[in-house]
Coordinates of N, CA and C in Angstrom, one line a residue:
M1050 N 35.9 18.6 78.3 CA 34.2 18.0 77.0 C 34.2 18.5 76.6
R1051 N 34.6 20.1 76.2 CA 33.3 20.8 75.6 C 34.2 20.4 74.2
L1052 N 35.7 21.0 74.1 CA 36.5 19.9 73.6 C 36.3 19.5 73.0
A1053 N 36.5 17.9 73.4 CA 35.8 16.7 73.1 C 35.4 17.2 71.7
Q1054 N 33.0 17.6 71.9 CA 32.4 17.8 71.4 C 32.6 17.7 70.0
L1055 N 33.6 19.0 70.0 CA 33.7 20.1 68.9 C 34.8 18.7 68.2
I1056 N 35.7 18.5 68.5 CA 36.3 17.5 68.1 C 35.9 16.7 66.8
V1057 N 34.5 15.9 68.3 CA 34.0 15.3 67.1 C 32.6 15.7 66.0
L1058 N 32.9 17.0 66.2 CA 31.8 17.3 65.6 C 32.6 18.7 63.8
G1059 N 34.1 18.5 64.6 CA 34.5 18.5 63.4 C 34.9 17.5 62.2
L1060 N 35.5 15.7 62.8 CA 35.1 14.8 61.9 C 33.9 14.4 61.2
V1061 N 32.8 14.3 62.0 CA 31.6 14.2 61.4 C 31.4 14.7 60.4
M1062 N 31.7 16.8 60.2 CA 31.9 17.2 59.1 C 32.2 17.1 58.0
G1063 N 33.4 16.6 57.8 CA 35.5 16.4 57.4 C 34.3 15.5 56.4
V1064 N 33.9 14.1 56.8 CA 32.9 13.0 56.2 C 32.3 13.5 55.6
A1065 N 31.4 14.3 55.5 CA 30.3 14.7 55.0 C 30.7 15.5 53.5
A1066 N 31.6 16.7 54.5 CA 32.2 17.3 53.0 C 32.3 16.3 52.2
G1067 N 33.7 15.2 52.8 CA 34.3 15.2 51.5 C 33.5 13.8 50.3
W1068 N 33.1 13.3 51.2 CA 31.5 12.8 51.4 C 30.6 13.3 49.8
W1069 N 30.4 14.4 50.2 CA 29.3 15.0 48.4 C 30.4 15.9 47.9
L1070 N 32.1 16.4 48.0 CA 33.0 16.0 47.4 C 33.3 14.7 46.1
Q1071 N 33.1 14.0 47.2 CA 33.1 12.7 45.2 C 32.0 12.5 45.1
R1072 N 30.9 13.0 45.5 CA 29.6 12.8 44.4 C 29.3 13.3 43.5
D1073 N 29.6 14.7 43.7 CA 29.7 15.4 42.4 C 30.5 15.4 41.9
G1074 N 32.1 14.6 42.4 CA 32.9 15.2 41.0 C 33.3 13.7 40.5
A1075 N 32.6 12.6 41.1 CA 32.7 11.7 40.1 C 31.5 11.1 39.6
P1076 N 32.3 11.1 37.6 CA 31.3 10.2 37.0 C 30.2 9.7 36.7
S1077 N 28.9 9.8 36.6 CA 27.5 9.5 37.2 C 27.0 8.0 36.7
D1078 N 27.1 6.9 37.2 CA 27.4 5.3 37.0 C 26.1 5.0 35.5
D1079 N 25.4 6.3 36.0 CA 23.9 6.4 35.7 C 24.0 6.6 33.9
T1080 N 25.0 7.9 33.3 CA 25.5 7.8 31.8 C 25.9 6.8 31.2
G1081 N 27.1 6.4 31.8 CA 27.5 5.3 31.3 C 26.7 3.5 31.5
A1082 N 25.9 3.4 31.9 CA 25.2 2.6 32.7 C 24.3 2.2 31.6
R1083 N 23.5 3.2 31.0 CA 22.6 3.1 30.4 C 22.7 3.2 28.5
P1084 N 23.6 3.3 28.2 CA 23.1 2.9 26.5 C 24.2 1.1 26.7
L1085 N 24.4 1.5 27.9 CA 24.5 -0.5 28.0 C 23.8 -0.9 28.5
A1086 N 22.8 -1.1 28.9 CA 21.7 -1.6 29.1 C 20.8 -1.5 28.0
V1087 N 21.1 -0.7 27.2 CA 20.4 -0.4 25.6 C 20.9 -1.2 25.2
A1088 N 21.8 -1.4 24.8 CA 23.0 -2.3 24.2 C 22.3 -3.8 23.7
Q1089 N 22.1 -3.8 25.5 CA 22.2 -4.9 25.7 C 20.8 -5.7 25.5
T1090 N 19.7 -4.6 25.5 CA 18.5 -5.1 25.1 C 18.3 -5.5 24.0
S1091 N 19.0 -4.4 23.4 CA 18.8 -4.0 21.3 C 19.6 -4.6 21.6
A1092 N 20.3 -5.7 21.8 CA 21.1 -7.2 21.1 C 19.9 -8.5 21.2
A1093 N 19.9 -8.6 23.0 CA 18.8 -9.7 23.0 C 17.1 -9.3 22.4
A1094 N 17.0 -8.1 21.5 CA 15.7 -8.3 21.0 C 16.3 -8.3 19.9
D1095 N 16.7 -8.1 18.7 CA 18.0 -9.1 17.4 C 17.4 -10.5 18.1
S1096 N 17.6 -10.6 18.9 CA 18.3 -12.0 19.3 C 17.1 -12.9 18.9
A1097 N 16.1 -11.9 20.0 CA 14.6 -12.9 19.6 C 14.1 -12.7 18.5
R1098 N 14.4 -11.7 18.2 CA 13.9 -11.5 16.8 C 13.5 -12.6 15.0
A1099 N 15.2 -13.0 15.7 CA 15.9 -14.2 15.1 C 15.4 -15.4 15.2
V1100 N 14.9 -15.4 15.7 CA 14.5 -16.9 16.2 C 13.3 -16.9 15.1
P1101 N 11.5 -16.2 15.5 CA 11.0 -16.1 14.9 C 10.7 -15.9 13.1
V1102 N 11.6 -15.5 13.3 CA 12.3 -15.0 11.5 C 12.5 -16.2 10.8
E1103 N 13.2 -17.2 11.7 CA 14.1 -18.5 10.7 C 12.8 -19.4 10.7
Q1104 N 12.5 -19.7 11.9 CA 11.0 -20.1 11.5 C 10.3 -19.5 10.5
A1105 N 9.8 -18.7 10.8 CA 8.5 -18.8 9.4 C 9.3 -18.5 7.9
T1106 N 10.8 -18.4 8.3 CA 11.7 -19.0 6.8 C 11.8 -20.4 6.2
T1107 N 11.3 -20.9 7.6 CA 11.5 -22.7 7.4 C 9.4 -23.0 7.2
A1108 N 8.6 -21.8 7.5 CA 7.3 -22.2 7.1 C 7.1 -22.3 6.4
I1109 N 7.7 -21.3 6.0 CA 6.7 -20.5 4.1 C 7.7 -20.8 3.2
A1110 N 8.7 -21.7 3.2 CA 9.2 -22.3 2.3 C 8.6 -23.2 1.4
A1111 N 9.3 -23.5 0.2 CA 8.6 -23.8 -0.4 C 8.1 -25.5 -0.9
P1112 N 7.1 -26.3 -0.8 CA 7.4 -26.9 -1.1 C 7.6 -28.6 -2.1
A1113 N 8.9 -29.4 -0.9 CA 9.2 -30.4 -2.0 C 8.4 -31.1 -3.1
P1114 N 8.9 -30.9 -4.2 CA 8.6 -31.4 -5.1 C 7.5 -33.0 -5.2
A1115 N 6.7 -33.4 -5.7 CA 6.3 -34.9 -5.5 C 7.6 -36.3 -5.6
A1116 N 7.6 -36.9 -5.4 CA 8.7 -38.0 -5.1 C 8.4 -38.2 -7.1
T1117 N 10.0 -38.8 -7.6 CA 10.0 -39.1 -8.7 C 9.2 -40.3 -9.3
G1118 N 8.1 -41.2 -10.2 CA 7.1 -41.6 -10.3 C 5.3 -41.9 -9.4
D1119 N 5.0 -40.0 -8.4 CA 4.4 -39.9 -8.1 C 3.3 -39.6 -9.1
T1120 N 2.8 -40.1 -10.2 CA 2.7 -39.0 -10.8 C 0.8 -40.5 -10.8
P1121 N -0.1 -40.0 -11.5 CA -1.0 -40.7 -12.4 C -1.3 -41.5 -13.0
S1122 N -1.4 -42.6 -13.1 CA -1.4 -42.6 -15.3 C -1.9 -44.0 -15.4
G1123 N -2.0 -43.9 -16.6 CA -3.2 -45.1 -17.7 C -4.6 -43.3 -18.0
L1124 N -4.1 -42.1 -17.7 CA -5.1 -41.1 -17.9 C -5.6 -41.7 -18.9
L1125 N -6.7 -41.4 -19.8 CA -7.4 -41.4 -20.6 C -7.6 -39.8 -21.0
L1126 N -7.1 -39.8 -22.0 CA -7.7 -38.3 -23.3 C -8.4 -37.6 -22.8
P1127 N -8.7 -36.3 -22.4 CA -10.1 -35.9 -21.6 C -11.4 -35.3 -23.3
V1128 N -10.3 -35.3 -24.4 CA -11.1 -35.0 -25.2 C -11.3 -35.8 -26.4
Q1129 N -13.0 -35.9 -25.9 CA -13.1 -37.4 -27.1 C -12.0 -36.6 -28.8
G1130 N -12.2 -37.8 -29.8 CA -11.3 -37.9 -30.7 C -10.3 -37.0 -31.2
I1131 N -9.4 -36.8 -30.1 CA -8.3 -36.4 -29.4 C -7.5 -37.2 -29.3
T1132 N -5.8 -37.4 -30.6 CA -4.8 -37.9 -29.8 C -4.2 -37.7 -30.0
P1133 N -2.9 -38.0 -29.1 CA -1.9 -38.6 -28.3 C -1.2 -37.0 -29.3
S1134 N -1.3 -38.1 -30.7 CA -0.2 -37.2 -31.1 C -0.7 -35.5 -31.6
Q1135 N -1.1 -35.2 -31.8 CA -2.2 -33.9 -32.1 C -1.9 -32.2 -30.5
L1136 N -1.6 -34.0 -29.6 CA -1.3 -32.4 -27.8 C -0.3 -31.9 -28.3
Q1137 N -0.2 -30.5 -27.0 CA 1.1 -30.5 -27.5 C 1.1 -29.5 -26.2
D1138 N 2.5 -29.3 -26.0 CA 3.2 -28.5 -24.6 C 2.9 -27.7 -24.2
T1139 N 2.3 -27.6 -23.4 CA 2.0 -25.8 -22.9 C 2.0 -25.5 -22.0
F1140 N 2.4 -26.3 -21.4 CA 2.3 -26.0 -19.7 C 3.4 -25.2 -19.4
T1141 N 4.7 -24.1 -19.1 CA 5.6 -24.1 -19.4 C 5.1 -22.4 -20.1
D1142 N 3.8 -22.5 -21.1 CA 4.0 -21.1 -21.6 C 3.7 -19.9 -20.7
A1143 N 4.1 -19.2 -20.9 CA 4.0 -17.8 -20.6 C 2.5 -17.4 -20.4
R1144 N 1.7 -16.5 -19.6 CA 0.5 -16.1 -20.0 C 0.7 -14.7 -19.0
S1145 N -0.7 -13.8 -18.9 CA -0.3 -12.7 -18.7 C -0.1 -11.9 -17.2
E1146 N 0.0 -10.9 -16.8 CA 1.1 -11.0 -15.2 C 1.6 -11.7 -14.7
G1147 N 2.7 -12.1 -15.6 CA 3.1 -12.7 -15.5 C 3.2 -14.0 -14.7
R1148 N 2.0 -14.7 -15.5 CA 2.4 -15.8 -14.9 C 2.3 -16.8 -15.3
V1149 N 2.3 -18.5 -15.2 CA 2.9 -19.3 -16.0 C 1.8 -20.6 -16.0
H1150 N 1.1 -21.1 -17.1 CA 0.6 -22.4 -17.5 C 0.8 -23.1 -16.9
D1151 N 0.1 -23.5 -16.1 CA 0.1 -24.6 -15.0 C -0.7 -25.8 -15.7
A1152 N -1.1 -25.9 -16.6 CA -1.5 -26.4 -17.2 C -1.7 -27.3 -19.2
I1153 N -2.4 -27.6 -20.0 CA -1.9 -28.6 -21.0 C -3.6 -27.2 -21.4
D1154 N -3.2 -27.3 -23.0 CA -4.6 -26.8 -23.8 C -4.9 -27.7 -25.1
I1155 N -5.6 -28.0 -25.0 CA -6.4 -28.8 -26.2 C -7.6 -28.1 -26.7
M1156 N -6.9 -28.2 -28.4 CA -7.5 -28.1 -29.2 C -7.8 -28.5 -29.4
A1157 N -9.8 -28.1 -29.6 CA -11.3 -29.1 -30.0 C -12.3 -28.0 -30.7
A1158 N -12.9 -28.7 -31.2 CA -14.3 -27.7 -31.3 C -14.9 -27.2 -30.5
A1159 N -15.4 -26.4 -30.4 CA -16.6 -25.8 -29.5 C -17.9 -27.2 -29.7
G1160 N -18.3 -27.2 -28.2 CA -19.2 -29.0 -27.9 C -18.6 -29.9 -28.0
T1161 N -17.6 -30.7 -28.5 CA -16.4 -31.9 -28.0 C -17.0 -32.0 -27.0
P1162 N -17.4 -33.6 -26.3 CA -17.0 -34.2 -25.0 C -16.1 -33.8 -24.2
V1163 N -16.0 -33.8 -23.2 CA -14.7 -33.5 -22.6 C -15.0 -34.5 -21.6
L1164 N -14.2 -36.2 -21.7 CA -14.3 -37.1 -20.8 C -14.0 -36.8 -19.0
A1165 N -14.2 -37.7 -18.7 CA -13.0 -38.0 -17.6 C -12.3 -38.5 -17.4
V1166 N -11.2 -37.7 -17.1 CA -9.3 -39.0 -17.1 C -8.9 -40.3 -16.8
A1167 N -10.0 -40.4 -15.4 CA -9.9 -41.9 -14.5 C -11.5 -41.8 -13.4
D1168 N -11.5 -42.7 -12.9 CA -12.0 -42.4 -11.6 C -12.4 -41.5 -11.1
G1169 N -13.7 -41.2 -10.4 CA -13.7 -40.5 -8.6 C -15.0 -39.8 -8.7
H1170 N -14.6 -39.0 -8.2 CA -15.5 -38.4 -7.5 C -15.3 -36.6 -8.4
V1171 N -17.1 -36.1 -8.8 CA -17.0 -34.7 -8.7 C -16.2 -34.1 -7.4
E1172 N -15.7 -32.9 -6.7 CA -15.7 -32.1 -6.4 C -15.5 -31.3 -5.8
K1173 N -15.9 -30.6 -7.0 CA -16.4 -29.0 -6.7 C -16.4 -28.7 -8.3
L1174 N -17.6 -27.8 -8.2 CA -17.7 -26.8 -10.5 C -17.8 -25.9 -10.0
F1175 N -17.6 -25.3 -10.9 CA -17.0 -23.4 -10.1 C -16.9 -22.5 -11.3
D1176 N -17.4 -21.6 -11.8 CA -17.7 -21.1 -12.8 C -16.2 -19.7 -12.2
S1177 N -15.4 -19.3 -12.2 CA -14.7 -18.9 -12.4 C -14.3 -17.4 -13.5
E1178 N -13.6 -16.6 -13.0 CA -13.7 -15.3 -14.2 C -12.7 -15.8 -14.9
R1179 N -11.5 -16.4 -14.8 CA -10.4 -16.8 -16.0 C -10.6 -18.3 -16.5
G1180 N -11.3 -19.1 -15.5 CA -11.5 -20.4 -16.2 C -12.7 -21.3 -16.8
G1181 N -13.9 -20.2 -16.0 CA -15.7 -20.4 -16.6 C -15.5 -21.1 -16.4
L1182 N -16.1 -21.9 -16.6 CA -16.7 -23.3 -16.4 C -15.7 -24.2 -15.8
T1183 N -15.4 -24.4 -14.4 CA -14.7 -26.1 -14.6 C -15.5 -26.6 -13.4
V1184 N -14.3 -27.9 -13.5 CA -14.9 -28.9 -12.9 C -13.6 -29.8 -12.1
Y1185 N -13.5 -29.9 -10.3 CA -12.9 -29.9 -10.2 C -12.4 -31.3 -9.8
Q1186 N -12.1 -32.1 -9.7 CA -12.1 -34.2 -9.6 C -11.4 -34.2 -9.3
F1187 N -11.4 -35.3 -7.9 CA -10.8 -35.8 -6.9 C -10.4 -37.5 -7.3
E1188 N -9.2 -38.2 -7.2 CA -9.2 -39.4 -7.8 C -9.6 -40.2 -6.5
P1189 N -10.4 -41.3 -6.5 CA -10.4 -42.2 -5.0 C -8.9 -42.5 -4.1
S1190 N -8.3 -42.1 -3.9 CA -7.0 -42.6 -2.9 C -7.1 -41.2 -2.5
G1191 N -7.3 -39.4 -3.6 CA -7.2 -38.7 -3.5 C -5.8 -37.8 -3.1
R1192 N -4.7 -38.3 -3.7 CA -4.1 -38.0 -4.3 C -3.5 -37.2 -5.5
W1193 N -4.2 -36.9 -6.0 CA -4.6 -36.5 -7.5 C -5.6 -35.4 -7.2
C1194 N -5.6 -34.2 -7.8 CA -6.9 -33.7 -8.4 C -6.6 -32.9 -9.6
Y1195 N -7.6 -33.5 -10.5 CA -7.9 -33.4 -12.3 C -8.8 -32.2 -12.3
Y1196 N -8.3 -30.7 -13.2 CA -8.6 -29.7 -13.9 C -9.4 -29.8 -15.0
Y1197 N -10.5 -29.4 -15.3 CA -10.9 -29.3 -16.1 C -11.5 -27.9 -17.1
A1198 N -10.9 -27.0 -17.2 CA -12.1 -25.2 -17.8 C -12.2 -24.8 -18.7
H1199 N -12.3 -23.9 -18.8 CA -13.7 -23.2 -19.9 C -14.5 -24.3 -21.4
L1200 N -14.8 -24.6 -19.8 CA -16.0 -25.0 -20.4 C -17.6 -25.1 -20.8
Q1201 N -17.4 -25.7 -22.0 CA -19.3 -24.3 -23.0 C -19.6 -24.9 -21.7
R1202 N -20.7 -26.3 -20.8 CA -21.4 -26.1 -20.4 C -20.7 -27.8 -20.2
Y1203 N -21.7 -28.1 -18.3 CA -21.2 -29.7 -17.5 C -22.3 -30.7 -18.8
A1204 N -22.0 -32.2 -18.6 CA -23.6 -32.8 -18.6 C -24.1 -32.6 -18.1
D1205 N -25.7 -33.4 -18.6 CA -26.1 -32.9 -17.8 C -26.7 -33.6 -16.2
G1206 N -27.3 -32.7 -15.7 CA -27.5 -33.8 -14.2 C -25.8 -33.1 -13.3
L1207 N -24.6 -33.7 -14.0 CA -23.3 -33.8 -13.7 C -23.8 -32.8 -12.0
A1208 N -23.1 -33.2 -11.2 CA -23.6 -32.5 -9.4 C -22.1 -32.7 -8.5
E1209 N -21.3 -31.4 -7.9 CA -20.8 -32.1 -7.0 C -20.6 -34.2 -6.3
K1210 N -19.1 -34.5 -5.3 CA -19.9 -35.0 -4.4 C -19.9 -36.7 -5.8
Q1211 N -20.5 -36.8 -6.7 CA -21.0 -37.8 -7.6 C -20.1 -38.5 -8.5
T1212 N -20.0 -39.5 -7.7 CA -19.8 -40.7 -8.3 C -19.7 -40.5 -10.1
I1213 N -17.7 -40.6 -10.8 CA -17.6 -40.7 -12.1 C -16.8 -41.8 -12.8
K1214 N -16.7 -42.3 -13.7 CA -15.8 -43.9 -14.1 C -15.6 -42.6 -15.3
R1215 N -14.3 -43.5 -15.5 CA -12.9 -43.0 -16.7 C -13.9 -43.1 -17.6
G1216 N -13.9 -42.1 -18.6 CA -14.8 -42.8 -20.0 C -15.9 -41.8 -19.7
D1217 N -16.3 -41.1 -18.7 CA -17.7 -40.4 -18.9 C -17.8 -38.9 -19.2
V1218 N -18.5 -38.6 -19.6 CA -19.0 -37.2 -19.9 C -19.1 -36.3 -19.5
I1219 N -18.3 -35.5 -19.7 CA -18.7 -34.5 -17.9 C -18.8 -33.1 -17.8
G1220 N -19.2 -32.5 -19.9 CA -19.1 -31.8 -19.8 C -18.1 -32.2 -21.3
Y1221 N -18.7 -29.9 -22.0 CA -18.0 -29.7 -23.6 C -17.3 -29.4 -24.0
V1222 N -16.5 -29.0 -24.5 CA -15.0 -28.0 -24.5 C -16.3 -26.6 -25.0
G1223 N -15.5 -25.4 -24.3 CA -15.8 -24.2 -25.1 C -15.1 -23.0 -24.9
S1224 N -15.1 -21.8 -24.6 CA -14.8 -20.7 -24.6 C -14.5 -19.5 -22.5
T1225 N -15.1 -20.6 -22.4 CA -15.1 -19.6 -20.7 C -15.0 -19.5 -20.0
G1226 N -14.8 -18.2 -19.7 CA -14.3 -17.4 -18.9 C -12.6 -16.7 -19.7
N1227 N -11.8 -16.5 -19.8 CA -11.3 -15.9 -20.4 C -10.7 -16.6 -21.6
A1228 N -11.1 -17.4 -21.9 CA -10.5 -18.2 -23.5 C -11.2 -17.3 -24.5
N1229 N -10.2 -17.1 -25.7 CA -10.2 -17.0 -27.1 C -11.9 -17.7 -27.3
P1230 N -12.8 -16.4 -27.9 CA -13.3 -17.8 -28.7 C -14.0 -18.4 -30.1
E1231 N -13.3 -17.6 -30.3 CA -12.0 -18.5 -31.4 C -11.5 -19.5 -32.2
A1232 N -10.7 -19.4 -30.4 CA -10.3 -20.9 -29.9 C -10.5 -21.4 -28.8
P1233 N -11.7 -22.8 -28.6 CA -12.2 -22.7 -28.0 C -11.3 -24.3 -28.3
H1234 N -11.2 -24.7 -26.6 CA -10.1 -25.3 -25.8 C -10.4 -25.7 -24.9
L1235 N -9.9 -27.1 -24.5 CA -9.7 -27.4 -22.9 C -8.7 -27.5 -22.3
H1236 N -9.3 -26.8 -20.8 CA -7.8 -25.8 -20.7 C -7.1 -27.0 -19.3
F1237 N -6.2 -28.4 -18.7 CA -7.0 -29.3 -17.9 C -5.6 -29.2 -17.5
E1238 N -5.6 -29.6 -15.7 CA -4.1 -29.7 -14.7 C -4.6 -31.0 -14.3
V1239 N -3.8 -31.0 -13.6 CA -3.2 -32.0 -11.7 C -2.4 -30.9 -11.3
H1240 N -3.5 -32.2 -10.5 CA -2.7 -31.5 -9.5 C -2.2 -32.5 -8.3
V1241 N -1.7 -32.3 -7.6 CA -0.5 -33.2 -6.7 C -1.7 -32.1 -5.4
L1242 N -2.2 -33.0 -4.1 CA -2.9 -32.6 -3.3 C -2.3 -33.0 -1.9
G1243 N -2.5 -31.9 -1.5 CA -1.2 -31.8 -0.1 C -2.6 -32.5 0.7
P1244 N -2.0 -32.5 3.0 CA -3.0 -33.5 3.4 C -4.6 -32.6 4.0
E1245 N -4.8 -31.7 3.3 CA -5.4 -31.3 3.1 C -6.7 -31.1 3.1
K1246 N -6.0 -32.4 1.5 CA -7.0 -31.5 0.6 C -8.5 -30.9 0.1
Q1247 N -8.0 -30.1 -0.4 CA -8.7 -28.2 -0.7 C -8.2 -28.3 -2.3
W1248 N -9.3 -28.7 -2.9 CA -9.8 -28.1 -4.4 C -8.8 -26.6 -5.2
W1249 N -8.1 -25.9 -4.3 CA -8.4 -25.0 -4.8 C -6.3 -24.7 -5.0
K1250 N -6.3 -26.1 -3.9 CA -4.8 -25.6 -3.8 C -4.0 -27.7 -4.6
G1251 N -2.5 -26.9 -4.2 CA -1.5 -28.4 -5.2 C -1.0 -28.4 -5.6
E1252 N 0.3 -28.9 -5.5 CA 1.1 -28.9 -6.8 C 1.3 -29.0 -8.3
S1253 N 1.4 -28.8 -8.4 CA 0.9 -28.8 -10.4 C 1.9 -29.7 -11.6
I1254 N 1.0 -30.3 -11.5 CA 2.7 -31.5 -12.4 C 2.0 -31.7 -13.9
N1255 N 3.1 -31.7 -14.3 CA 3.1 -31.4 -16.1 C 2.0 -32.9 -16.9
P1256 N 0.4 -32.6 -17.4 CA -0.3 -33.6 -17.5 C 0.8 -33.5 -19.1
Y1257 N 1.6 -33.5 -19.7 CA 1.7 -34.1 -21.3 C 2.2 -35.1 -20.9
P1258 N 3.3 -35.5 -20.2 CA 3.7 -36.9 -20.4 C 2.1 -37.6 -19.5
L1259 N 2.0 -37.9 -19.3 CA 1.0 -38.6 -18.7 C -0.4 -38.6 -19.2
L1260 N -0.8 -37.4 -20.3 CA -2.1 -38.2 -21.5 C -0.6 -38.5 -22.5
K1261 N 0.3 -38.3 -23.1 CA 1.1 -39.0 -23.8 C 1.5 -40.6 -24.1
K1262 N 0.8 -40.7 -22.4 CA 1.2 -42.1 -22.4 C -0.5 -43.2 -22.6
G1263 N -1.3 -42.7 -22.1 CA -2.8 -42.9 -22.4 C -3.0 -43.1 -23.4
D1264 N -4.3 -43.2 -23.9 CA -5.9 -44.2 -24.8 C -5.1 -42.8 -26.6

């Protein structure tokens, strides 16, 4: 009986010793598993980051230009006494700080009346550092905004949300803002409005060919 117990005890000790030897001698799974897990996690993170980057790229993509023919027509030349033949296309002229001139400058004597180019309403009257005294006009459909800048003063009684008609005097040529006092002029822009209809936003289009077709 005692002999049988000794044999069983010996077998148990042998199995235990073999298990300890195998544990101590075998390479740890953790040392190999961790880099793999990190690599998989990193790859998954990179993949997850890739989607927002693509989405962001799409979100900040430049808006498509206005469709051909999607421009206002029948605009009145906005400076009294100036003819289409006197206009110069200054739309892409370079400006300070790397800016591009998104407008046409119409040279005229200070105090010359500035006229509304179309029917619409005064969306905003604003005195800015660069533009000086300015008028933002929306036309009735809300598709286009007309911007008049460097005004000497506004027409008497002009107010925001006021309805104006093509040819109405809205102000007078000046050199307020960053304009050269020795070269008074009207800075005039045309914007294609987005769905938000915000007066400080919009895609600029060249006013020169539009005014050349006017009266």
